[in-house]
């Protein structure tokens, strides 16, 4: 057993990030959105091939702006997956919309387009698919369903980077797409996000992201610039700081290295756990590149004498940090009460939830860390086999 606790998903930082942030502070010129934020937007846009990119203080902000740009309000439905972080649904409530959901595919845990088709109504203003664990959804089918129904698509790409469909990066389409740089995500700025999509929509989001002001500080405080601005709409305070952007620029430049390190751990897990009779690993589909944001095991509960929660307790006792992604939206008290959802409302999501564990995965992990995780899992399985 490990003597030191293995953290679930620590950031992978180098001296480069530390130097970059320190430089911002030493210069002492732009702490908030300034030249580094602009450059981060430019570089991110180039990397994923996006029409436009807007740096924000979170992915949640990007999802909220997506709802606002598409005019979601009372009477409008937003169709999403039950197996997501609460933010995907919360932003719909923030604008007074109605959350509707389509159950997941049991093997990929991604929203199932056949279920989307059943749940679409004339009121569905937005479909909001989540690229769960960084595996892209079937966007060709989802975009076609949206178009036929007159709906917009807002993609939750919080788990992506780098995720691709064929040769195209998630973020390259016209759909508003929201990325997260939260501390546990594949690339991080501590807190942060990026919204990509069609230029006209991203420009609208840019105004709403900074109080609704017609011109950003960036344009007002530069030498020779005018102080004047208008407020055509009451906006929000969602902009990224140059301190965060300095980190983001370095993390983006290290993306290949970070992904390679992550894949070393993933391949080791796949090899050691892929054939276990006690659990299943996530299925990945040909033609897609997943970012492997999460590595899930789903317990074959029939083969074990313990529950998922007991399994987690034993992993933690063995100094292995872990997590669950996610307790589904329909089981959260606010949503269960408001919409009258029960565990049976979305049976595939409920079933997956009851047996899933996210095991440690980060670009910071060593092969020895991964071997410790595998050993702990195998020991617990054997000890508790039915
Ligand atoms: C992390 C996450 C978010 C929110 O990201 P923030 O940057 O923390 O706002 C939204 N959706 C999913 C699926 C996430 O994992």
mmCIF file of C-alpha atoms and ligand atoms in Angstrom:
data_model
loop_
_atom_site.group_PDB
_atom_site.id
_atom_site.type_symbol
_atom_site.label_atom_id
_atom_site.label_comp_id
_atom_site.label_asym_id
_atom_site.label_seq_id
_atom_site.Cartn_x
_atom_site.Cartn_y
_atom_site.Cartn_z
ATOM 1 C CA UNK A 1 0.000 0.000 0.000
ATOM 2 C CA UNK A 2 1.110 3.579 -0.693
ATOM 3 C CA UNK A 3 2.406 5.512 2.279
ATOM 4 C CA UNK A 4 1.425 8.889 0.792
ATOM 5 C CA UNK A 5 -2.103 9.912 -0.218
ATOM 6 C CA UNK A 6 -2.490 10.111 -4.006
ATOM 7 C CA UNK A 7 -4.519 13.154 -4.882
ATOM 8 C CA UNK A 8 -7.333 12.634 -7.426
ATOM 9 C CA UNK A 9 -6.462 15.278 -10.021
ATOM 10 C CA UNK A 10 -3.682 17.729 -9.105
ATOM 11 C CA UNK A 11 -2.599 20.363 -11.660
ATOM 12 C CA UNK A 12 0.570 19.730 -13.681
ATOM 13 C CA UNK A 13 2.519 22.978 -13.382
ATOM 14 C CA UNK A 14 6.106 23.765 -14.328
ATOM 15 C CA UNK A 15 8.520 26.612 -13.643
ATOM 16 C CA UNK A 16 7.195 28.157 -16.871
ATOM 17 C CA UNK A 17 3.745 28.896 -15.385
ATOM 18 C CA UNK A 18 5.358 30.289 -12.230
ATOM 19 C CA UNK A 19 7.637 32.570 -14.279
ATOM 20 C CA UNK A 20 4.777 33.703 -16.519
ATOM 21 C CA UNK A 21 2.546 34.680 -13.582
ATOM 22 C CA UNK A 22 5.427 36.364 -11.775
ATOM 23 C CA UNK A 23 6.158 38.427 -14.878
ATOM 24 C CA UNK A 24 2.611 39.808 -14.856
ATOM 25 C CA UNK A 25 3.041 40.874 -11.249
ATOM 26 C CA UNK A 26 6.507 42.372 -11.800
ATOM 27 C CA UNK A 27 5.318 44.389 -14.772
ATOM 28 C CA UNK A 28 2.396 45.575 -12.649
ATOM 29 C CA UNK A 29 0.659 47.069 -15.709
ATOM 30 C CA UNK A 30 -2.333 44.867 -16.573
ATOM 31 C CA UNK A 31 -3.661 42.561 -13.870
ATOM 32 C CA UNK A 32 -7.172 42.249 -15.275
ATOM 33 C CA UNK A 33 -8.054 41.521 -18.924
ATOM 34 C CA UNK A 34 -5.220 42.938 -21.016
ATOM 35 C CA UNK A 35 -2.650 41.884 -23.609
ATOM 36 C CA UNK A 36 -2.172 38.366 -22.214
ATOM 37 C CA UNK A 37 -5.895 37.657 -22.236
ATOM 38 C CA UNK A 38 -6.033 38.834 -25.862
ATOM 39 C CA UNK A 39 -3.083 36.629 -26.796
ATOM 40 C CA UNK A 40 -4.573 33.630 -24.967
ATOM 41 C CA UNK A 41 -7.802 34.083 -26.949
ATOM 42 C CA UNK A 42 -5.797 34.298 -30.191
ATOM 43 C CA UNK A 43 -3.694 31.216 -29.459
ATOM 44 C CA UNK A 44 -6.653 29.147 -28.268
ATOM 45 C CA UNK A 45 -8.631 30.143 -31.345
ATOM 46 C CA UNK A 46 -5.738 29.090 -33.596
ATOM 47 C CA UNK A 47 -5.180 25.816 -31.755
ATOM 48 C CA UNK A 48 -8.772 24.568 -32.023
ATOM 49 C CA UNK A 49 -9.550 26.346 -35.294
ATOM 50 C CA UNK A 50 -12.435 28.320 -33.783
ATOM 51 C CA UNK A 51 -14.195 31.131 -35.658
ATOM 52 C CA UNK A 52 -13.846 33.305 -32.503
ATOM 53 C CA UNK A 53 -12.802 32.902 -28.869
ATOM 54 C CA UNK A 54 -13.648 34.770 -25.657
ATOM 55 C CA UNK A 55 -11.660 34.230 -22.436
ATOM 56 C CA UNK A 56 -13.821 34.103 -19.304
ATOM 57 C CA UNK A 57 -13.497 33.468 -15.576
ATOM 58 C CA UNK A 58 -15.255 30.078 -15.854
ATOM 59 C CA UNK A 59 -16.933 27.606 -18.157
ATOM 60 C CA UNK A 60 -20.137 28.216 -16.220
ATOM 61 C CA UNK A 61 -19.976 31.854 -17.366
ATOM 62 C CA UNK A 62 -19.619 30.616 -20.963
ATOM 63 C CA UNK A 63 -22.646 28.342 -20.648
ATOM 64 C CA UNK A 64 -24.693 31.155 -19.072
ATOM 65 C CA UNK A 65 -23.694 33.544 -21.862
ATOM 66 C CA UNK A 66 -24.682 30.840 -24.356
ATOM 67 C CA UNK A 67 -28.204 30.818 -22.917
ATOM 68 C CA UNK A 68 -28.360 34.637 -22.992
ATOM 69 C CA UNK A 69 -27.027 34.989 -26.541
ATOM 70 C CA UNK A 70 -29.641 32.534 -27.803
ATOM 71 C CA UNK A 71 -32.329 34.349 -25.838
ATOM 72 C CA UNK A 72 -33.385 31.453 -23.613
ATOM 73 C CA UNK A 73 -36.078 32.583 -21.176
ATOM 74 C CA UNK A 74 -39.358 31.523 -19.572
ATOM 75 C CA UNK A 75 -41.192 28.992 -21.735
ATOM 76 C CA UNK A 76 -38.028 27.823 -23.495
ATOM 77 C CA UNK A 77 -36.634 24.336 -23.028
ATOM 78 C CA UNK A 78 -32.955 23.418 -22.956
ATOM 79 C CA UNK A 79 -32.289 19.749 -23.598
ATOM 80 C CA UNK A 80 -29.213 18.284 -21.894
ATOM 81 C CA UNK A 81 -27.852 15.121 -20.297
ATOM 82 C CA UNK A 82 -28.556 13.994 -16.723
ATOM 83 C CA UNK A 83 -24.911 12.890 -16.346
ATOM 84 C CA UNK A 84 -23.179 16.232 -15.985
ATOM 85 C CA UNK A 85 -21.937 18.771 -13.491
ATOM 86 C CA UNK A 86 -24.763 20.861 -12.039
ATOM 87 C CA UNK A 87 -23.577 24.019 -13.855
ATOM 88 C CA UNK A 88 -24.882 22.741 -17.217
ATOM 89 C CA UNK A 89 -28.436 22.728 -15.838
ATOM 90 C CA UNK A 90 -28.076 25.611 -13.364
ATOM 91 C CA UNK A 91 -27.487 28.170 -16.121
ATOM 92 C CA UNK A 92 -30.843 27.231 -17.662
ATOM 93 C CA UNK A 93 -32.540 27.977 -14.343
ATOM 94 C CA UNK A 94 -30.639 31.279 -14.100
ATOM 95 C CA UNK A 95 -32.320 32.566 -17.261
ATOM 96 C CA UNK A 96 -35.742 31.202 -16.311
ATOM 97 C CA UNK A 97 -35.727 28.364 -18.843
ATOM 98 C CA UNK A 98 -36.923 24.795 -18.395
ATOM 99 C CA UNK A 99 -34.441 21.909 -18.142
ATOM 100 C CA UNK A 100 -35.301 18.816 -20.168
ATOM 101 C CA UNK A 101 -33.037 15.800 -20.410
ATOM 102 C CA UNK A 102 -32.287 12.850 -22.674
ATOM 103 C CA UNK A 103 -30.806 9.691 -21.154
ATOM 104 C CA UNK A 104 -27.270 8.487 -21.871
ATOM 105 C CA UNK A 105 -25.799 5.615 -23.837
ATOM 106 C CA UNK A 106 -24.797 2.976 -21.244
ATOM 107 C CA UNK A 107 -21.420 2.245 -22.844
ATOM 108 C CA UNK A 108 -20.029 5.719 -23.540
ATOM 109 C CA UNK A 109 -22.170 7.561 -20.948
ATOM 110 C CA UNK A 110 -22.704 10.271 -23.595
ATOM 111 C CA UNK A 111 -26.112 11.761 -24.330
ATOM 112 C CA UNK A 112 -27.896 9.409 -26.741
ATOM 113 C CA UNK A 113 -29.067 11.129 -29.963
ATOM 114 C CA UNK A 114 -31.988 8.671 -30.257
ATOM 115 C CA UNK A 115 -33.195 9.892 -26.848
ATOM 116 C CA UNK A 116 -32.657 13.514 -27.923
ATOM 117 C CA UNK A 117 -34.962 12.898 -30.862
ATOM 118 C CA UNK A 118 -37.704 11.652 -28.495
ATOM 119 C CA UNK A 119 -37.356 14.615 -26.135
ATOM 120 C CA UNK A 120 -37.245 17.458 -28.663
ATOM 121 C CA UNK A 121 -40.309 19.717 -28.692
ATOM 122 C CA UNK A 122 -41.191 22.937 -30.517
ATOM 123 C CA UNK A 123 -40.098 24.709 -27.298
ATOM 124 C CA UNK A 124 -36.556 23.274 -27.358
ATOM 125 C CA UNK A 125 -34.541 26.421 -27.933
ATOM 126 C CA UNK A 126 -31.153 24.901 -27.192
ATOM 127 C CA UNK A 127 -29.621 21.419 -27.123
ATOM 128 C CA UNK A 128 -26.699 21.383 -24.694
ATOM 129 C CA UNK A 129 -24.638 18.204 -25.124
ATOM 130 C CA UNK A 130 -21.744 17.480 -22.758
ATOM 131 C CA UNK A 131 -18.552 15.917 -24.103
ATOM 132 C CA UNK A 132 -18.429 13.674 -21.064
ATOM 133 C CA UNK A 133 -14.919 12.716 -19.876
ATOM 134 C CA UNK A 134 -13.669 14.540 -22.980
ATOM 135 C CA UNK A 135 -15.160 12.067 -25.466
ATOM 136 C CA UNK A 136 -16.951 14.153 -28.107
ATOM 137 C CA UNK A 137 -20.660 13.538 -28.629
ATOM 138 C CA UNK A 138 -22.001 12.540 -32.046
ATOM 139 C CA UNK A 139 -22.205 16.164 -33.175
ATOM 140 C CA UNK A 140 -23.097 15.361 -36.769
ATOM 141 C CA UNK A 141 -26.358 13.757 -35.647
ATOM 142 C CA UNK A 142 -27.006 16.274 -32.854
ATOM 143 C CA UNK A 143 -26.431 19.282 -35.154
ATOM 144 C CA UNK A 144 -28.772 17.771 -37.745
ATOM 145 C CA UNK A 145 -31.481 17.159 -35.120
ATOM 146 C CA UNK A 146 -31.080 20.723 -33.849
ATOM 147 C CA UNK A 147 -31.296 22.214 -37.311
ATOM 148 C CA UNK A 148 -34.402 20.219 -38.214
ATOM 149 C CA UNK A 149 -36.046 21.357 -34.972
ATOM 150 C CA UNK A 150 -34.958 25.014 -35.262
ATOM 151 C CA UNK A 151 -32.852 24.718 -32.091
ATOM 152 C CA UNK A 152 -29.411 26.141 -31.291
ATOM 153 C CA UNK A 153 -26.607 24.013 -29.834
ATOM 154 C CA UNK A 154 -24.448 25.071 -26.878
ATOM 155 C CA UNK A 155 -21.681 22.549 -26.233
ATOM 156 C CA UNK A 156 -20.349 21.885 -22.742
ATOM 157 C CA UNK A 157 -16.687 21.227 -23.529
ATOM 158 C CA UNK A 158 -15.479 21.621 -19.932
ATOM 159 C CA UNK A 159 -13.747 18.221 -20.146
ATOM 160 C CA UNK A 160 -12.142 18.749 -23.549
ATOM 161 C CA UNK A 161 -8.630 19.779 -24.592
ATOM 162 C CA UNK A 162 -7.644 18.082 -26.645
ATOM 163 C CA UNK A 163 -10.808 16.441 -28.046
ATOM 164 C CA UNK A 164 -11.388 15.881 -31.750
ATOM 165 C CA UNK A 165 -14.053 14.586 -34.100
ATOM 166 C CA UNK A 166 -12.206 13.168 -37.078
ATOM 167 C CA UNK A 167 -9.533 15.813 -37.659
ATOM 168 C CA UNK A 168 -11.606 18.671 -36.227
ATOM 169 C CA UNK A 169 -11.122 19.957 -32.716
ATOM 170 C CA UNK A 170 -14.096 20.396 -30.429
ATOM 171 C CA UNK A 171 -14.450 24.183 -30.529
ATOM 172 C CA UNK A 172 -13.978 24.474 -34.293
ATOM 173 C CA UNK A 173 -17.698 24.641 -35.091
ATOM 174 C CA UNK A 174 -20.068 27.605 -35.156
ATOM 175 C CA UNK A 175 -21.851 26.310 -32.048
ATOM 176 C CA UNK A 176 -21.133 28.258 -28.879
ATOM 177 C CA UNK A 177 -18.792 25.910 -27.010
ATOM 178 C CA UNK A 178 -17.627 26.386 -23.434
ATOM 179 C CA UNK A 179 -14.254 25.126 -22.135
ATOM 180 C CA UNK A 180 -13.150 25.046 -18.491
ATOM 181 C CA UNK A 181 -9.734 25.764 -17.012
ATOM 182 C CA UNK A 182 -10.824 24.969 -13.458
ATOM 183 C CA UNK A 183 -8.053 23.581 -11.223
ATOM 184 C CA UNK A 184 -8.873 19.908 -11.898
ATOM 185 C CA UNK A 185 -9.329 20.212 -15.666
ATOM 186 C CA UNK A 186 -6.848 19.006 -18.314
ATOM 187 C CA UNK A 187 -5.358 22.478 -18.697
ATOM 188 C CA UNK A 188 -5.871 25.030 -15.963
ATOM 189 C CA UNK A 189 -5.713 28.704 -15.066
ATOM 190 C CA UNK A 190 -6.913 28.077 -11.490
ATOM 191 C CA UNK A 191 -10.335 29.383 -12.483
ATOM 192 C CA UNK A 192 -11.116 30.198 -16.091
ATOM 193 C CA UNK A 193 -12.937 29.345 -19.272
ATOM 194 C CA UNK A 194 -13.069 29.967 -23.006
ATOM 195 C CA UNK A 195 -16.156 30.397 -25.154
ATOM 196 C CA UNK A 196 -15.750 29.650 -28.851
ATOM 197 C CA UNK A 197 -18.183 29.814 -31.756
ATOM 198 C CA UNK A 198 -19.598 31.922 -34.536
ATOM 199 C CA UNK A 199 -18.121 35.434 -34.421
ATOM 200 C CA UNK A 200 -21.461 37.241 -34.268
ATOM 201 C CA UNK A 201 -22.490 35.226 -31.164
ATOM 202 C CA UNK A 202 -19.093 35.448 -29.459
ATOM 203 C CA UNK A 203 -19.070 39.248 -30.010
ATOM 204 C CA UNK A 204 -22.466 39.493 -28.339
ATOM 205 C CA UNK A 205 -21.175 37.336 -25.444
ATOM 206 C CA UNK A 206 -18.107 39.624 -25.177
ATOM 207 C CA UNK A 207 -20.291 42.643 -24.416
ATOM 208 C CA UNK A 208 -22.422 40.699 -21.900
ATOM 209 C CA UNK A 209 -19.274 39.315 -20.217
ATOM 210 C CA UNK A 210 -18.158 42.811 -19.184
ATOM 211 C CA UNK A 211 -21.145 44.609 -17.667
ATOM 212 C CA UNK A 212 -22.737 45.073 -21.083
ATOM 213 C CA UNK A 213 -20.272 47.865 -21.802
ATOM 214 C CA UNK A 214 -19.806 48.804 -25.420
ATOM 215 C CA UNK A 215 -16.012 49.029 -24.995
ATOM 216 C CA UNK A 216 -13.730 47.050 -22.693
ATOM 217 C CA UNK A 217 -11.177 48.619 -20.323
ATOM 218 C CA UNK A 218 -8.627 47.326 -22.791
ATOM 219 C CA UNK A 219 -9.956 49.830 -25.330
ATOM 220 C CA UNK A 220 -10.589 52.664 -22.885
ATOM 221 C CA UNK A 221 -7.361 52.811 -20.836
ATOM 222 C CA UNK A 222 -4.842 52.505 -23.676
ATOM 223 C CA UNK A 223 -2.916 55.665 -24.598
ATOM 224 C CA UNK A 224 -4.962 58.015 -26.727
ATOM 225 C CA UNK A 225 -8.184 56.051 -26.175
ATOM 226 C CA UNK A 226 -11.458 57.678 -25.305
ATOM 227 C CA UNK A 227 -13.009 57.029 -21.860
ATOM 228 C CA UNK A 228 -16.503 57.004 -23.365
ATOM 229 C CA UNK A 229 -18.756 53.947 -23.414
ATOM 230 C CA UNK A 230 -22.411 52.980 -23.468
ATOM 231 C CA UNK A 231 -24.296 50.162 -21.733
ATOM 232 C CA UNK A 232 -26.719 48.747 -24.294
ATOM 233 C CA UNK A 233 -27.621 45.830 -21.979
ATOM 234 C CA UNK A 234 -27.085 45.026 -18.279
ATOM 235 C CA UNK A 235 -24.203 42.543 -18.476
ATOM 236 C CA UNK A 236 -22.181 40.424 -16.106
ATOM 237 C CA UNK A 237 -18.623 40.341 -14.721
ATOM 238 C CA UNK A 238 -17.186 37.279 -16.418
ATOM 239 C CA UNK A 239 -13.835 38.420 -17.846
ATOM 240 C CA UNK A 240 -10.528 36.590 -17.401
ATOM 241 C CA UNK A 241 -7.550 38.205 -15.662
ATOM 242 C CA UNK A 242 -4.115 38.546 -17.258
ATOM 243 C CA UNK A 243 -2.726 36.597 -14.289
ATOM 244 C CA UNK A 244 -4.884 33.613 -15.274
ATOM 245 C CA UNK A 245 -4.207 34.136 -18.997
ATOM 246 C CA UNK A 246 -0.435 34.054 -18.366
ATOM 247 C CA UNK A 247 -0.891 30.570 -16.891
ATOM 248 C CA UNK A 248 -3.253 29.575 -19.686
ATOM 249 C CA UNK A 249 -0.779 30.598 -22.396
ATOM 250 C CA UNK A 250 1.849 28.295 -20.914
ATOM 251 C CA UNK A 251 -0.577 25.405 -20.320
ATOM 252 C CA UNK A 252 -1.803 25.708 -23.921
ATOM 253 C CA UNK A 253 1.777 25.668 -25.239
ATOM 254 C CA UNK A 254 2.383 22.520 -23.147
ATOM 255 C CA UNK A 255 -0.828 20.805 -24.293
ATOM 256 C CA UNK A 256 0.933 18.081 -26.334
ATOM 257 C CA UNK A 257 3.249 17.292 -23.438
ATOM 258 C CA UNK A 258 0.374 17.286 -20.926
ATOM 259 C CA UNK A 259 -1.710 14.986 -23.134
ATOM 260 C CA UNK A 260 1.190 12.618 -23.734
ATOM 261 C CA UNK A 261 1.793 12.309 -19.990
ATOM 262 C CA UNK A 262 -1.920 11.718 -19.403
ATOM 263 C CA UNK A 263 -2.011 9.037 -22.104
ATOM 264 C CA UNK A 264 0.862 7.132 -20.456
ATOM 265 C CA UNK A 265 -1.328 6.715 -17.376
ATOM 266 C CA UNK A 266 -4.451 5.944 -19.443
ATOM 267 C CA UNK A 267 -2.667 3.201 -21.421
ATOM 268 C CA UNK A 268 -1.384 1.650 -18.218
ATOM 269 C CA UNK A 269 -4.893 1.660 -16.705
ATOM 270 C CA UNK A 270 -6.406 0.221 -19.893
ATOM 271 C CA UNK A 271 -3.875 -2.600 -19.985
ATOM 272 C CA UNK A 272 -4.156 -3.517 -16.299
ATOM 273 C CA UNK A 273 -7.879 -2.966 -15.726
ATOM 274 C CA UNK A 274 -9.433 -3.500 -19.157
ATOM 275 C CA UNK A 275 -9.882 -7.257 -18.714
ATOM 276 C CA UNK A 276 -10.939 -7.294 -15.043
ATOM 277 C CA UNK A 277 -14.087 -9.361 -14.391
ATOM 278 C CA UNK A 278 -15.034 -6.987 -11.548
ATOM 279 C CA UNK A 279 -15.351 -3.771 -13.515
ATOM 280 C CA UNK A 280 -15.725 -2.094 -16.854
ATOM 281 C CA UNK A 281 -13.849 0.818 -18.325
ATOM 282 C CA UNK A 282 -15.376 3.476 -20.568
ATOM 283 C CA UNK A 283 -15.867 2.563 -24.184
ATOM 284 C CA UNK A 284 -14.331 4.924 -26.739
ATOM 285 C CA UNK A 285 -15.611 5.132 -30.296
ATOM 286 C CA UNK A 286 -13.512 5.055 -33.487
ATOM 287 C CA UNK A 287 -13.211 8.400 -35.290
ATOM 288 C CA UNK A 288 -13.081 10.417 -32.068
ATOM 289 C CA UNK A 289 -10.177 11.590 -29.941
ATOM 290 C CA UNK A 290 -11.107 11.815 -26.287
ATOM 291 C CA UNK A 291 -9.096 14.101 -24.024
ATOM 292 C CA UNK A 292 -9.377 11.437 -21.285
ATOM 293 C CA UNK A 293 -10.335 14.042 -18.717
ATOM 294 C CA UNK A 294 -11.623 11.246 -16.487
ATOM 295 C CA UNK A 295 -10.802 7.576 -16.141
ATOM 296 C CA UNK A 296 -13.913 5.791 -14.932
ATOM 297 C CA UNK A 297 -14.305 2.301 -13.659
ATOM 298 C CA UNK A 298 -17.835 0.912 -13.466
ATOM 299 C CA UNK A 299 -18.112 -1.895 -10.918
ATOM 300 C CA UNK A 300 -19.780 -5.160 -11.879
ATOM 301 C CA UNK A 301 -21.700 -5.075 -8.605
ATOM 302 C CA UNK A 302 -22.955 -8.652 -9.087
ATOM 303 C CA UNK A 303 -19.373 -9.894 -8.669
ATOM 304 C CA UNK A 304 -18.703 -7.952 -5.456
ATOM 305 C CA UNK A 305 -19.943 -8.127 -1.866
ATOM 306 C CA UNK A 306 -19.584 -4.386 -1.356
ATOM 307 C CA UNK A 307 -21.306 -1.285 -2.723
ATOM 308 C CA UNK A 308 -19.695 1.475 -4.770
ATOM 309 C CA UNK A 309 -19.507 3.704 -1.683
ATOM 310 C CA UNK A 310 -17.771 0.974 0.320
ATOM 311 C CA UNK A 311 -15.358 0.459 -2.563
ATOM 312 C CA UNK A 312 -14.492 4.171 -2.451
ATOM 313 C CA UNK A 313 -13.968 4.014 1.329
ATOM 314 C CA UNK A 314 -11.521 1.155 0.871
ATOM 315 C CA UNK A 315 -9.681 3.005 -1.911
ATOM 316 C CA UNK A 316 -9.342 6.021 0.340
ATOM 317 C CA UNK A 317 -8.125 3.820 3.199
ATOM 318 C CA UNK A 318 -5.463 2.610 0.753
ATOM 319 C CA UNK A 319 -4.398 6.269 0.213
ATOM 320 C CA UNK A 320 -5.971 6.516 -3.236
ATOM 321 C CA UNK A 321 -8.045 9.652 -3.831
ATOM 322 C CA UNK A 322 -11.099 9.237 -6.035
ATOM 323 C CA UNK A 323 -14.352 10.875 -7.010
ATOM 324 C CA UNK A 324 -17.732 10.335 -8.697
ATOM 325 C CA UNK A 325 -18.703 12.118 -11.926
ATOM 326 C CA UNK A 326 -21.519 12.671 -11.412
ATOM 327 C CA UNK A 327 -24.462 12.308 -9.122
ATOM 328 C CA UNK A 328 -26.939 12.920 -11.987
ATOM 329 C CA UNK A 329 -28.996 16.106 -12.229
ATOM 330 C CA UNK A 330 -32.340 14.270 -11.725
ATOM 331 C CA UNK A 331 -31.154 13.032 -8.315
ATOM 332 C CA UNK A 332 -30.249 16.528 -7.073
ATOM 333 C CA UNK A 333 -32.977 17.697 -4.688
ATOM 334 C CA UNK A 334 -33.727 21.006 -6.446
ATOM 335 C CA UNK A 335 -34.257 19.319 -9.823
ATOM 336 C CA UNK A 336 -35.991 16.201 -8.442
ATOM 337 C CA UNK A 337 -38.499 18.396 -6.611
ATOM 338 C CA UNK A 338 -39.031 20.988 -9.316
ATOM 339 C CA UNK A 339 -39.438 18.533 -12.201
ATOM 340 C CA UNK A 340 -40.778 15.500 -10.293
ATOM 341 C CA UNK A 341 -37.916 13.328 -11.497
ATOM 342 C CA UNK A 342 -37.200 9.953 -9.869
ATOM 343 C CA UNK A 343 -34.220 7.596 -10.306
ATOM 344 C CA UNK A 344 -36.276 5.743 -12.946
ATOM 345 C CA UNK A 345 -36.755 8.900 -15.042
ATOM 346 C CA UNK A 346 -33.287 8.388 -16.558
ATOM 347 C CA UNK A 347 -32.474 4.731 -15.821
ATOM 348 C CA UNK A 348 -29.166 4.539 -17.707
ATOM 349 C CA UNK A 349 -27.750 7.552 -15.883
ATOM 350 C CA UNK A 350 -28.951 6.198 -12.525
ATOM 351 C CA UNK A 351 -27.461 2.768 -13.197
ATOM 352 C CA UNK A 352 -24.115 4.229 -14.271
ATOM 353 C CA UNK A 353 -24.048 6.504 -11.216
ATOM 354 C CA UNK A 354 -24.533 3.597 -8.802
ATOM 355 C CA UNK A 355 -21.443 1.792 -10.053
ATOM 356 C CA UNK A 356 -19.025 4.503 -11.208
ATOM 357 C CA UNK A 357 -15.775 5.615 -9.648
ATOM 358 C CA UNK A 358 -13.364 8.142 -11.164
ATOM 359 C CA UNK A 359 -9.847 7.015 -10.301
ATOM 360 C CA UNK A 360 -6.838 9.356 -10.078
ATOM 361 C CA UNK A 361 -5.783 10.808 -13.404
ATOM 362 C CA UNK A 362 -3.577 13.790 -14.087
ATOM 363 C CA UNK A 363 -0.583 14.689 -16.226
ATOM 364 C CA UNK A 364 1.366 14.974 -12.975
ATOM 365 C CA UNK A 365 1.033 11.277 -12.138
ATOM 366 C CA UNK A 366 3.933 8.856 -12.532
ATOM 367 C CA UNK A 367 3.613 5.273 -13.826
ATOM 368 C CA UNK A 368 4.348 4.162 -10.235
ATOM 369 C CA UNK A 369 1.346 6.211 -9.001
ATOM 370 C CA UNK A 370 -0.825 4.452 -11.573
ATOM 371 C CA UNK A 371 0.584 1.051 -10.610
ATOM 372 C CA UNK A 372 -0.328 1.811 -6.969
ATOM 373 C CA UNK A 373 -3.907 2.610 -8.038
ATOM 374 C CA UNK A 374 -4.175 -0.619 -10.053
ATOM 375 C CA UNK A 375 -2.812 -2.663 -7.167
ATOM 376 C CA UNK A 376 -5.262 -1.109 -4.700
ATOM 377 C CA UNK A 377 -8.212 -1.762 -7.025
ATOM 378 C CA UNK A 378 -7.190 -5.364 -7.671
ATOM 379 C CA UNK A 379 -6.670 -6.024 -3.960
ATOM 380 C CA UNK A 380 -10.085 -4.622 -3.056
ATOM 381 C CA UNK A 381 -11.771 -6.619 -5.833
ATOM 382 C CA UNK A 382 -10.182 -9.912 -4.734
ATOM 383 C CA UNK A 383 -10.844 -9.312 -1.041
ATOM 384 C CA UNK A 384 -14.522 -8.569 -1.709
ATOM 385 C CA UNK A 385 -15.252 -10.959 -4.533
ATOM 386 C CA UNK A 386 -18.543 -12.793 -4.354
HETATM 387 C C1 LIG B 1 -16.092 21.812 -14.524
HETATM 388 C C2 LIG B 1 -17.348 21.721 -15.312
HETATM 389 C C3 LIG B 1 -18.154 22.841 -15.554
HETATM 390 C C4 LIG B 1 -17.900 24.158 -14.921
HETATM 391 O O1 LIG B 1 -16.650 24.646 -15.169
HETATM 392 P P1 LIG B 1 -16.165 25.958 -14.372
HETATM 393 O O2 LIG B 1 -15.006 26.452 -15.174
HETATM 394 O O3 LIG B 1 -15.764 25.484 -13.013
HETATM 395 O O4 LIG B 1 -17.288 26.896 -14.330
HETATM 396 C C5 LIG B 1 -19.259 22.694 -16.364
HETATM 397 N N1 LIG B 1 -19.582 21.510 -16.911
HETATM 398 C C6 LIG B 1 -18.851 20.405 -16.675
HETATM 399 C C7 LIG B 1 -19.254 19.127 -17.322
HETATM 400 C C8 LIG B 1 -17.723 20.475 -15.856
HETATM 401 O O5 LIG B 1 -17.013 19.380 -15.595
#
